[in-house]
PDB file of N, CA and C in Angstrom:
ATOM      1  N   UNK A   1     112.913 100.404 109.637  1.00 68.00           N
ATOM      2  CA  UNK A   1     111.733 100.618 108.816  1.00 68.00           C
ATOM      3  C   UNK A   1     110.514 100.906 109.700  1.00 68.00           C
ATOM      4  N   UNK A   2     110.446 100.196 110.846  1.00 71.00           N
ATOM      5  CA  UNK A   2     109.302 100.416 111.727  1.00 71.00           C
ATOM      6  C   UNK A   2     109.305 101.838 112.285  1.00 71.00           C
ATOM      7  N   UNK A   3     110.470 102.340 112.643  1.00 81.00           N
ATOM      8  CA  UNK A   3     110.547 103.722 113.133  1.00 81.00           C
ATOM      9  C   UNK A   3     110.089 104.712 112.064  1.00 81.00           C
ATOM     10  N   UNK A   4     110.507 104.478 110.824  1.00 80.00           N
ATOM     11  CA  UNK A   4     110.100 105.326 109.701  1.00 80.00           C
ATOM     12  C   UNK A   4     108.583 105.324 109.548  1.00 80.00           C
ATOM     13  N   UNK A   5     107.972 104.144 109.602  1.00 79.00           N
ATOM     14  CA  UNK A   5     106.526 104.044 109.438  1.00 79.00           C
ATOM     15  C   UNK A   5     105.779 104.708 110.596  1.00 79.00           C
ATOM     16  N   UNK A   6     106.268 104.534 111.811  1.00 83.00           N
ATOM     17  CA  UNK A   6     105.606 105.143 112.963  1.00 83.00           C
ATOM     18  C   UNK A   6     105.692 106.664 112.885  1.00 83.00           C
ATOM     19  N   UNK A   7     106.850 107.193 112.508  1.00 88.00           N
ATOM     20  CA  UNK A   7     107.013 108.655 112.397  1.00 88.00           C
ATOM     21  C   UNK A   7     106.115 109.217 111.308  1.00 88.00           C
ATOM     22  N   UNK A   8     106.076 108.563 110.149  1.00 86.00           N
ATOM     23  CA  UNK A   8     105.216 109.025 109.052  1.00 86.00           C
ATOM     24  C   UNK A   8     103.745 108.929 109.456  1.00 86.00           C
ATOM     25  N   UNK A   9     103.375 107.823 110.102  1.00 86.00           N
ATOM     26  CA  UNK A   9     101.989 107.636 110.539  1.00 86.00           C
ATOM     27  C   UNK A   9     101.560 108.730 111.507  1.00 86.00           C
ATOM     28  N   UNK A  10     102.397 109.023 112.496  1.00 90.00           N
ATOM     29  CA  UNK A  10     102.062 110.071 113.457  1.00 90.00           C
ATOM     30  C   UNK A  10     102.007 111.450 112.803  1.00 90.00           C
ATOM     31  N   UNK A  11     102.945 111.735 111.925  1.00 91.00           N
ATOM     32  CA  UNK A  11     102.949 113.043 111.261  1.00 91.00           C
ATOM     33  C   UNK A  11     101.694 113.234 110.415  1.00 91.00           C
ATOM     34  N   UNK A  12     101.317 112.211 109.666  1.00 90.00           N
ATOM     35  CA  UNK A  12     100.124 112.307 108.813  1.00 90.00           C
ATOM     36  C   UNK A  12      98.872 112.474 109.663  1.00 90.00           C
ATOM     37  N   UNK A  13      98.745 111.694 110.720  1.00 90.00           N
ATOM     38  CA  UNK A  13      97.537 111.778 111.541  1.00 90.00           C
ATOM     39  C   UNK A  13      97.443 113.087 112.310  1.00 90.00           C
ATOM     40  N   UNK A  14      98.556 113.586 112.825  1.00 93.00           N
ATOM     41  CA  UNK A  14      98.525 114.873 113.521  1.00 93.00           C
ATOM     42  C   UNK A  14      98.158 115.995 112.555  1.00 93.00           C
ATOM     43  N   UNK A  15      98.746 115.975 111.356  1.00 91.00           N
ATOM     44  CA  UNK A  15      98.419 117.000 110.361  1.00 91.00           C
ATOM     45  C   UNK A  15      96.951 116.923 109.953  1.00 91.00           C
ATOM     46  N   UNK A  16      96.420 115.722 109.794  1.00 89.00           N
ATOM     47  CA  UNK A  16      95.015 115.572 109.409  1.00 89.00           C
ATOM     48  C   UNK A  16      94.078 116.070 110.504  1.00 89.00           C
ATOM     49  N   UNK A  17      94.404 115.812 111.755  1.00 91.00           N
ATOM     50  CA  UNK A  17      93.559 116.289 112.856  1.00 91.00           C
ATOM     51  C   UNK A  17      93.575 117.818 112.911  1.00 91.00           C
ATOM     52  N   UNK A  18      94.741 118.418 112.740  1.00 91.00           N
ATOM     53  CA  UNK A  18      94.832 119.883 112.768  1.00 91.00           C
ATOM     54  C   UNK A  18      94.044 120.491 111.612  1.00 91.00           C
ATOM     55  N   UNK A  19      94.206 119.935 110.413  1.00 88.00           N
ATOM     56  CA  UNK A  19      93.486 120.469 109.252  1.00 88.00           C
ATOM     57  C   UNK A  19      91.978 120.273 109.388  1.00 88.00           C
ATOM     58  N   UNK A  20      91.563 119.124 109.915  1.00 87.00           N
ATOM     59  CA  UNK A  20      90.132 118.890 110.114  1.00 87.00           C
ATOM     60  C   UNK A  20      89.568 119.839 111.169  1.00 87.00           C
ATOM     61  N   UNK A  21      90.326 120.112 112.227  1.00 88.00           N
ATOM     62  CA  UNK A  21      89.865 121.047 113.252  1.00 88.00           C
ATOM     63  C   UNK A  21      89.718 122.452 112.679  1.00 88.00           C
ATOM     64  N   UNK A  22      90.641 122.852 111.815  1.00 86.00           N
ATOM     65  CA  UNK A  22      90.537 124.169 111.167  1.00 86.00           C
ATOM     66  C   UNK A  22      89.291 124.225 110.287  1.00 86.00           C
ATOM     67  N   UNK A  23      89.026 123.138 109.576  1.00 83.00           N
ATOM     68  CA  UNK A  23      87.844 123.102 108.722  1.00 83.00           C
ATOM     69  C   UNK A  23      86.552 123.105 109.509  1.00 83.00           C
ATOM     70  N   UNK A  24      86.521 122.364 110.624  1.00 84.00           N
ATOM     71  CA  UNK A  24      85.299 122.305 111.429  1.00 84.00           C
ATOM     72  C   UNK A  24      85.052 123.582 112.222  1.00 84.00           C
ATOM     73  N   UNK A  25      86.112 124.358 112.447  1.00 85.00           N
ATOM     74  CA  UNK A  25      85.956 125.607 113.196  1.00 85.00           C
ATOM     75  C   UNK A  25      85.064 126.593 112.441  1.00 85.00           C
ATOM     76  N   UNK A  26      85.113 126.565 111.124  1.00 83.00           N
ATOM     77  CA  UNK A  26      84.335 127.525 110.345  1.00 83.00           C
ATOM     78  C   UNK A  26      83.042 126.920 109.790  1.00 83.00           C
ATOM     79  N   UNK A  27      82.631 125.770 110.318  1.00 82.00           N
ATOM     80  CA  UNK A  27      81.399 125.120 109.874  1.00 82.00           C
ATOM     81  C   UNK A  27      80.188 125.790 110.513  1.00 82.00           C
ATOM     82  N   UNK A  28      79.197 126.088 109.690  1.00 84.00           N
ATOM     83  CA  UNK A  28      77.954 126.686 110.161  1.00 84.00           C
ATOM     84  C   UNK A  28      76.821 125.752 109.763  1.00 84.00           C
ATOM     85  N   UNK A  29      76.021 125.349 110.750  1.00 84.00           N
ATOM     86  CA  UNK A  29      74.884 124.474 110.487  1.00 84.00           C
ATOM     87  C   UNK A  29      73.599 125.249 110.739  1.00 84.00           C
ATOM     88  N   UNK A  30      72.602 124.979 109.909  1.00 86.00           N
ATOM     89  CA  UNK A  30      71.315 125.642 110.086  1.00 86.00           C
ATOM     90  C   UNK A  30      70.206 124.644 109.813  1.00 86.00           C
ATOM     91  N   UNK A  31      69.087 124.859 110.470  1.00 87.00           N
ATOM     92  CA  UNK A  31      67.936 123.991 110.304  1.00 87.00           C
ATOM     93  C   UNK A  31      66.803 124.805 109.693  1.00 87.00           C
ATOM     94  N   UNK A  32      66.241 124.260 108.637  1.00 86.00           N
ATOM     95  CA  UNK A  32      65.132 124.920 107.951  1.00 86.00           C
ATOM     96  C   UNK A  32      63.914 124.013 108.060  1.00 86.00           C
ATOM     97  N   UNK A  33      62.776 124.602 108.421  1.00 87.00           N
ATOM     98  CA  UNK A  33      61.537 123.837 108.515  1.00 87.00           C
ATOM     99  C   UNK A  33      60.630 124.267 107.376  1.00 87.00           C
ATOM    100  N   UNK A  34      60.386 123.339 106.459  1.00 85.00           N
ATOM    101  CA  UNK A  34      59.510 123.588 105.312  1.00 85.00           C
ATOM    102  C   UNK A  34      58.351 122.610 105.345  1.00 85.00           C
ATOM    103  N   UNK A  35      57.146 123.122 105.556  1.00 86.00           N
ATOM    104  CA  UNK A  35      55.923 122.314 105.594  1.00 86.00           C
ATOM    105  C   UNK A  35      56.045 121.154 106.576  1.00 86.00           C
ATOM    106  N   UNK A  36      56.617 121.394 107.729  1.00 83.00           N
ATOM    107  CA  UNK A  36      56.741 120.359 108.746  1.00 83.00           C
ATOM    108  C   UNK A  36      57.945 119.437 108.576  1.00 83.00           C
ATOM    109  N   UNK A  37      58.730 119.622 107.523  1.00 89.00           N
ATOM    110  CA  UNK A  37      59.915 118.797 107.313  1.00 89.00           C
ATOM    111  C   UNK A  37      61.143 119.570 107.790  1.00 89.00           C
ATOM    112  N   UNK A  38      61.958 118.915 108.582  1.00 88.00           N
ATOM    113  CA  UNK A  38      63.180 119.533 109.092  1.00 88.00           C
ATOM    114  C   UNK A  38      64.326 119.194 108.142  1.00 88.00           C
ATOM    115  N   UNK A  39      64.965 120.226 107.630  1.00 88.00           N
ATOM    116  CA  UNK A  39      66.079 120.049 106.703  1.00 88.00           C
ATOM    117  C   UNK A  39      67.301 120.740 107.292  1.00 88.00           C
ATOM    118  N   UNK A  40      68.385 120.005 107.374  1.00 88.00           N
ATOM    119  CA  UNK A  40      69.628 120.568 107.906  1.00 88.00           C
ATOM    120  C   UNK A  40      70.530 120.972 106.743  1.00 88.00           C
ATOM    121  N   UNK A  41      71.133 122.117 106.860  1.00 85.00           N
ATOM    122  CA  UNK A  41      72.067 122.593 105.849  1.00 85.00           C
ATOM    123  C   UNK A  41      73.385 122.974 106.494  1.00 85.00           C
ATOM    124  N   UNK A  42      74.460 122.707 105.796  1.00 82.00           N
ATOM    125  CA  UNK A  42      75.791 123.023 106.299  1.00 82.00           C
ATOM    126  C   UNK A  42      76.496 123.941 105.312  1.00 82.00           C
ATOM    127  N   UNK A  43      77.236 124.879 105.857  1.00 81.00           N
ATOM    128  CA  UNK A  43      77.981 125.808 105.027  1.00 81.00           C
ATOM    129  C   UNK A  43      79.244 126.200 105.778  1.00 81.00           C
ATOM    130  N   UNK A  44      80.225 126.670 105.046  1.00 79.00           N
ATOM    131  CA  UNK A  44      81.472 127.116 105.642  1.00 79.00           C
ATOM    132  C   UNK A  44      81.560 128.632 105.550  1.00 79.00           C
ATOM    133  N   UNK A  45      81.995 129.252 106.641  1.00 78.00           N
ATOM    134  CA  UNK A  45      82.136 130.703 106.644  1.00 78.00           C
ATOM    135  C   UNK A  45      83.305 131.142 105.768  1.00 78.00           C
ATOM    136  N   UNK A  46      84.342 130.328 105.739  1.00 77.00           N
ATOM    137  CA  UNK A  46      85.538 130.661 104.968  1.00 77.00           C
ATOM    138  C   UNK A  46      85.721 129.607 103.881  1.00 77.00           C
ATOM    139  N   UNK A  47      86.733 129.824 103.066  1.00 79.00           N
ATOM    140  CA  UNK A  47      87.067 128.847 102.039  1.00 79.00           C
ATOM    141  C   UNK A  47      88.002 127.807 102.651  1.00 79.00           C
ATOM    142  N   UNK A  48      87.456 126.649 103.026  1.00 81.00           N
ATOM    143  CA  UNK A  48      88.255 125.607 103.668  1.00 81.00           C
ATOM    144  C   UNK A  48      88.373 124.366 102.798  1.00 81.00           C
ATOM    145  N   UNK A  49      88.009 124.487 101.545  1.00 81.00           N
ATOM    146  CA  UNK A  49      88.083 123.329 100.658  1.00 81.00           C
ATOM    147  C   UNK A  49      89.518 122.831 100.506  1.00 81.00           C
ATOM    148  N   UNK A  50      90.487 123.727 100.554  1.00 83.00           N
ATOM    149  CA  UNK A  50      91.882 123.316 100.430  1.00 83.00           C
ATOM    150  C   UNK A  50      92.300 122.462 101.619  1.00 83.00           C
ATOM    151  N   UNK A  51      91.917 122.838 102.833  1.00 83.00           N
ATOM    152  CA  UNK A  51      92.309 122.036 103.996  1.00 83.00           C
ATOM    153  C   UNK A  51      91.611 120.681 104.000  1.00 83.00           C
ATOM    154  N   UNK A  52      90.374 120.627 103.557  1.00 83.00           N
ATOM    155  CA  UNK A  52      89.673 119.345 103.464  1.00 83.00           C
ATOM    156  C   UNK A  52      90.325 118.470 102.404  1.00 83.00           C
ATOM    157  N   UNK A  53      90.712 119.058 101.292  1.00 86.00           N
ATOM    158  CA  UNK A  53      91.407 118.304 100.239  1.00 86.00           C
ATOM    159  C   UNK A  53      92.770 117.809 100.717  1.00 86.00           C
ATOM    160  N   UNK A  54      93.436 118.611 101.535  1.00 87.00           N
ATOM    161  CA  UNK A  54      94.738 118.190 102.050  1.00 87.00           C
ATOM    162  C   UNK A  54      94.610 116.996 102.988  1.00 87.00           C
ATOM    163  N   UNK A  55      93.542 116.930 103.767  1.00 89.00           N
ATOM    164  CA  UNK A  55      93.306 115.770 104.626  1.00 89.00           C
ATOM    165  C   UNK A  55      93.166 114.515 103.775  1.00 89.00           C
ATOM    166  N   UNK A  56      92.360 114.602 102.711  1.00 90.00           N
ATOM    167  CA  UNK A  56      92.183 113.461 101.819  1.00 90.00           C
ATOM    168  C   UNK A  56      93.500 113.076 101.142  1.00 90.00           C
ATOM    169  N   UNK A  57      94.269 114.066 100.699  1.00 92.00           N
ATOM    170  CA  UNK A  57      95.535 113.770 100.023  1.00 92.00           C
ATOM    171  C   UNK A  57      96.533 113.112 100.963  1.00 92.00           C
ATOM    172  N   UNK A  58      96.651 113.631 102.184  1.00 90.00           N
ATOM    173  CA  UNK A  58      97.596 113.038 103.140  1.00 90.00           C
ATOM    174  C   UNK A  58      97.218 111.600 103.477  1.00 90.00           C
ATOM    175  N   UNK A  59      95.934 111.356 103.692  1.00 90.00           N
ATOM    176  CA  UNK A  59      95.505 109.986 103.974  1.00 90.00           C
ATOM    177  C   UNK A  59      95.731 109.070 102.781  1.00 90.00           C
ATOM    178  N   UNK A  60      95.501 109.571 101.580  1.00 91.00           N
ATOM    179  CA  UNK A  60      95.729 108.759 100.384  1.00 91.00           C
ATOM    180  C   UNK A  60      97.205 108.442 100.205  1.00 91.00           C
ATOM    181  N   UNK A  61      98.070 109.406 100.440  1.00 90.00           N
ATOM    182  CA  UNK A  61      99.511 109.160 100.330  1.00 90.00           C
ATOM    183  C   UNK A  61      99.949 108.118 101.358  1.00 90.00           C
ATOM    184  N   UNK A  62      99.445 108.199 102.570  1.00 87.00           N
ATOM    185  CA  UNK A  62      99.791 107.212 103.591  1.00 87.00           C
ATOM    186  C   UNK A  62      99.348 105.816 103.173  1.00 87.00           C
ATOM    187  N   UNK A  63      98.115 105.688 102.667  1.00 88.00           N
ATOM    188  CA  UNK A  63      97.603 104.385 102.252  1.00 88.00           C
ATOM    189  C   UNK A  63      98.392 103.820 101.079  1.00 88.00           C
ATOM    190  N   UNK A  64      98.759 104.661 100.122  1.00 89.00           N
ATOM    191  CA  UNK A  64      99.556 104.200  98.974  1.00 89.00           C
ATOM    192  C   UNK A  64     100.939 103.752  99.435  1.00 89.00           C
ATOM    193  N   UNK A  65     101.547 104.487 100.362  1.00 87.00           N
ATOM    194  CA  UNK A  65     102.848 104.092 100.897  1.00 87.00           C
ATOM    195  C   UNK A  65     102.761 102.738 101.592  1.00 87.00           C
ATOM    196  N   UNK A  66     101.735 102.533 102.412  1.00 84.00           N
ATOM    197  CA  UNK A  66     101.561 101.249 103.098  1.00 84.00           C
ATOM    198  C   UNK A  66     101.310 100.121 102.095  1.00 84.00           C
ATOM    199  N   UNK A  67     100.538 100.394 101.044  1.00 84.00           N
ATOM    200  CA  UNK A  67     100.291  99.380 100.019  1.00 84.00           C
ATOM    201  C   UNK A  67     101.566  99.015  99.282  1.00 84.00           C
ATOM    202  N   UNK A  68     102.364 100.014  98.923  1.00 87.00           N
ATOM    203  CA  UNK A  68     103.628  99.741  98.217  1.00 87.00           C
ATOM    204  C   UNK A  68     104.576  98.922  99.076  1.00 87.00           C
ATOM    205  N   UNK A  69     104.657  99.241 100.348  1.00 84.00           N
ATOM    206  CA  UNK A  69     105.525  98.471 101.236  1.00 84.00           C
ATOM    207  C   UNK A  69     105.021  97.040 101.402  1.00 84.00           C
ATOM    208  N   UNK A  70     103.714  96.848 101.454  1.00 78.00           N
ATOM    209  CA  UNK A  70     103.152  95.503 101.550  1.00 78.00           C
ATOM    210  C   UNK A  70     103.454  94.684 100.301  1.00 78.00           C
ATOM    211  N   UNK A  71     103.299  95.301  99.140  1.00 81.00           N
ATOM    212  CA  UNK A  71     103.602  94.601  97.885  1.00 81.00           C
ATOM    213  C   UNK A  71     105.090  94.280  97.814  1.00 81.00           C
ATOM    214  N   UNK A  72     105.928  95.204  98.261  1.00 84.00           N
ATOM    215  CA  UNK A  72     107.375  94.977  98.254  1.00 84.00           C
ATOM    216  C   UNK A  72     107.738  93.766  99.120  1.00 84.00           C
ATOM    217  N   UNK A  73     107.151  93.667 100.308  1.00 79.00           N
ATOM    218  CA  UNK A  73     107.422  92.526 101.178  1.00 79.00           C
ATOM    219  C   UNK A  73     106.908  91.238 100.556  1.00 79.00           C
ATOM    220  N   UNK A  74     105.724  91.278  99.934  1.00 74.00           N
ATOM    221  CA  UNK A  74     105.182  90.072  99.301  1.00 74.00           C
ATOM    222  C   UNK A  74     106.069  89.608  98.148  1.00 74.00           C
ATOM    223  N   UNK A  75     106.525  90.544  97.315  1.00 79.00           N
ATOM    224  CA  UNK A  75     107.413  90.181  96.190  1.00 79.00           C
ATOM    225  C   UNK A  75     108.717  89.612  96.716  1.00 79.00           C
ATOM    226  N   UNK A  76     109.262  90.222  97.756  1.00 80.00           N
ATOM    227  CA  UNK A  76     110.506  89.722  98.342  1.00 80.00           C
ATOM    228  C   UNK A  76     110.314  88.314  98.893  1.00 80.00           C
ATOM    229  N   UNK A  77     109.181  88.054  99.514  1.00 73.00           N
ATOM    230  CA  UNK A  77     108.910  86.728 100.057  1.00 73.00           C
ATOM    231  C   UNK A  77     108.748  85.702  98.939  1.00 73.00           C
ATOM    232  N   UNK A  78     108.042  86.066  97.849  1.00 74.00           N
ATOM    233  CA  UNK A  78     107.888  85.130  96.736  1.00 74.00           C
ATOM    234  C   UNK A  78     109.233  84.808  96.093  1.00 74.00           C
ATOM    235  N   UNK A  79     110.114  85.785  96.003  1.00 78.00           N
ATOM    236  CA  UNK A  79     111.448  85.525  95.465  1.00 78.00           C
ATOM    237  C   UNK A  79     112.218  84.573  96.362  1.00 78.00           C
ATOM    238  N   UNK A  80     112.082  84.732  97.671  1.00 75.00           N
ATOM    239  CA  UNK A  80     112.748  83.812  98.596  1.00 75.00           C
ATOM    240  C   UNK A  80     112.185  82.401  98.474  1.00 75.00           C
ATOM    241  N   UNK A  81     110.863  82.288  98.305  1.00 69.00           N
ATOM    242  CA  UNK A  81     110.258  80.968  98.141  1.00 69.00           C
ATOM    243  C   UNK A  81     110.721  80.299  96.851  1.00 69.00           C
ATOM    244  N   UNK A  82     110.818  81.084  95.783  1.00 71.00           N
ATOM    245  CA  UNK A  82     111.272  80.527  94.510  1.00 71.00           C
ATOM    246  C   UNK A  82     112.722  80.054  94.620  1.00 71.00           C
ATOM    247  N   UNK A  83     113.535  80.797  95.359  1.00 70.00           N
ATOM    248  CA  UNK A  83     114.934  80.441  95.520  1.00 70.00           C
ATOM    249  C   UNK A  83     115.096  79.175  96.353  1.00 70.00           C
ATOM    250  N   UNK A  84     114.230  78.991  97.359  1.00 65.00           N
ATOM    251  CA  UNK A  84     114.335  77.828  98.227  1.00 65.00           C
ATOM    252  C   UNK A  84     113.827  76.554  97.564  1.00 65.00           C
ATOM    253  N   UNK A  85     112.960  76.671  96.584  1.00 60.00           N
ATOM    254  CA  UNK A  85     112.487  75.500  95.850  1.00 60.00           C
ATOM    255  C   UNK A  85     111.152  74.987  96.349  1.00 60.00           C
ATOM    256  N   UNK A  86     110.744  73.810  95.845  1.00 59.00           N
ATOM    257  CA  UNK A  86     109.414  73.274  96.170  1.00 59.00           C
ATOM    258  C   UNK A  86     109.311  72.670  97.566  1.00 59.00           C
ATOM    259  N   UNK A  87     110.365  72.651  98.341  1.00 57.00           N
ATOM    260  CA  UNK A  87     110.313  72.028  99.664  1.00 57.00           C
ATOM    261  C   UNK A  87     109.714  72.939 100.731  1.00 57.00           C
ATOM    262  N   UNK A  88     109.291  74.131 100.356  1.00 52.00           N
ATOM    263  CA  UNK A  88     108.793  75.090 101.349  1.00 52.00           C
ATOM    264  C   UNK A  88     107.314  74.933 101.665  1.00 52.00           C
ATOM    265  N   UNK A  89     106.549  74.220 100.881  1.00 55.00           N
ATOM    266  CA  UNK A  89     105.128  74.029 101.179  1.00 55.00           C
ATOM    267  C   UNK A  89     104.261  75.000 100.399  1.00 55.00           C
ATOM    268  N   UNK A  90     103.156  75.400 100.999  1.00 58.00           N
ATOM    269  CA  UNK A  90     102.173  76.251 100.341  1.00 58.00           C
ATOM    270  C   UNK A  90     102.684  77.685 100.212  1.00 58.00           C
ATOM    271  N   UNK A  91     102.725  78.176  98.974  1.00 59.00           N
ATOM    272  CA  UNK A  91     103.196  79.543  98.744  1.00 59.00           C
ATOM    273  C   UNK A  91     102.163  80.571  99.188  1.00 59.00           C
ATOM    274  N   UNK A  92     100.889  80.299  98.944  1.00 61.00           N
ATOM    275  CA  UNK A  92      99.844  81.268  99.285  1.00 61.00           C
ATOM    276  C   UNK A  92      99.727  81.399 100.803  1.00 61.00           C
ATOM    277  N   UNK A  93      99.720  80.291 101.500  1.00 64.00           N
ATOM    278  CA  UNK A  93      99.637  80.342 102.961  1.00 64.00           C
ATOM    279  C   UNK A  93     100.832  81.047 103.572  1.00 64.00           C
ATOM    280  N   UNK A  94     102.014  80.798 103.025  1.00 64.00           N
ATOM    281  CA  UNK A  94     103.213  81.475 103.522  1.00 64.00           C
ATOM    282  C   UNK A  94     103.157  82.967 103.256  1.00 64.00           C
ATOM    283  N   UNK A  95     102.642  83.348 102.107  1.00 65.00           N
ATOM    284  CA  UNK A  95     102.549  84.772 101.765  1.00 65.00           C
ATOM    285  C   UNK A  95     101.648  85.502 102.745  1.00 65.00           C
ATOM    286  N   UNK A  96     100.467  84.942 103.024  1.00 69.00           N
ATOM    287  CA  UNK A  96      99.562  85.576 103.968  1.00 69.00           C
ATOM    288  C   UNK A  96     100.159  85.596 105.372  1.00 69.00           C
ATOM    289  N   UNK A  97     100.855  84.535 105.761  1.00 71.00           N
ATOM    290  CA  UNK A  97     101.471  84.481 107.085  1.00 71.00           C
ATOM    291  C   UNK A  97     102.501  85.589 107.237  1.00 71.00           C
ATOM    292  N   UNK A  98     103.350  85.777 106.221  1.00 68.00           N
ATOM    293  CA  UNK A  98     104.379  86.810 106.290  1.00 68.00           C
ATOM    294  C   UNK A  98     103.751  88.201 106.294  1.00 68.00           C
ATOM    295  N   UNK A  99     102.744  88.428 105.460  1.00 68.00           N
ATOM    296  CA  UNK A  99     102.101  89.741 105.427  1.00 68.00           C
ATOM    297  C   UNK A  99     101.431  90.073 106.752  1.00 68.00           C
ATOM    298  N   UNK A 100     100.764  89.111 107.343  1.00 71.00           N
ATOM    299  CA  UNK A 100     100.073  89.362 108.607  1.00 71.00           C
ATOM    300  C   UNK A 100     101.086  89.585 109.724  1.00 71.00           C
ATOM    301  N   UNK A 101     102.156  88.781 109.749  1.00 71.00           N
ATOM    302  CA  UNK A 101     103.156  88.943 110.800  1.00 71.00           C
ATOM    303  C   UNK A 101     103.871  90.284 110.695  1.00 71.00           C
ATOM    304  N   UNK A 102     104.181  90.711 109.491  1.00 68.00           N
ATOM    305  CA  UNK A 102     104.943  91.950 109.340  1.00 68.00           C
ATOM    306  C   UNK A 102     104.089  93.202 109.396  1.00 68.00           C
ATOM    307  N   UNK A 103     102.771  93.073 109.245  1.00 67.00           N
ATOM    308  CA  UNK A 103     101.894  94.249 109.242  1.00 67.00           C
ATOM    309  C   UNK A 103     100.799  94.155 110.296  1.00 67.00           C
ATOM    310  N   UNK A 104     101.016  93.396 111.354  1.00 68.00           N
ATOM    311  CA  UNK A 104      99.973  93.223 112.363  1.00 68.00           C
ATOM    312  C   UNK A 104      99.644  94.552 113.040  1.00 68.00           C
ATOM    313  N   UNK A 105     100.630  95.402 113.239  1.00 63.00           N
ATOM    314  CA  UNK A 105     100.359  96.700 113.871  1.00 63.00           C
ATOM    315  C   UNK A 105      99.478  97.568 112.969  1.00 63.00           C
ATOM    316  N   UNK A 106      99.761  97.577 111.665  1.00 64.00           N
ATOM    317  CA  UNK A 106      98.955  98.387 110.751  1.00 64.00           C
ATOM    318  C   UNK A 106      97.530  97.850 110.665  1.00 64.00           C
ATOM    319  N   UNK A 107      97.361  96.523 110.572  1.00 60.00           N
ATOM    320  CA  UNK A 107      96.017  95.953 110.460  1.00 60.00           C
ATOM    321  C   UNK A 107      95.228  96.139 111.752  1.00 60.00           C
ATOM    322  N   UNK A 108      95.918  96.176 112.893  1.00 60.00           N
ATOM    323  CA  UNK A 108      95.216  96.374 114.162  1.00 60.00           C
ATOM    324  C   UNK A 108      94.665  97.793 114.214  1.00 60.00           C
TER     325      UNK A 108
END
């Protein structure tokens, strides 16, 4: 599972950097001075809204995937606690401990 997450993470981040670089390549900035006030304006030479939207979509898909996997681990842990009975101690503390231990790389 860790290999799967690392590969997906790298693929998403590399794709986002490439798409962002393509979008920033066609960025044009201009400064307008009106009555002593400096106003900056930004415009794109080409239509890059699709690449910017793709960056947002890829990041959103990655975050949703990580959230689903976190919920899956939490549900699995709660089922194990229920099966073991009341001798396991605090359920909330155990849940946070398992989530932090299994996702320390992502949270870092």
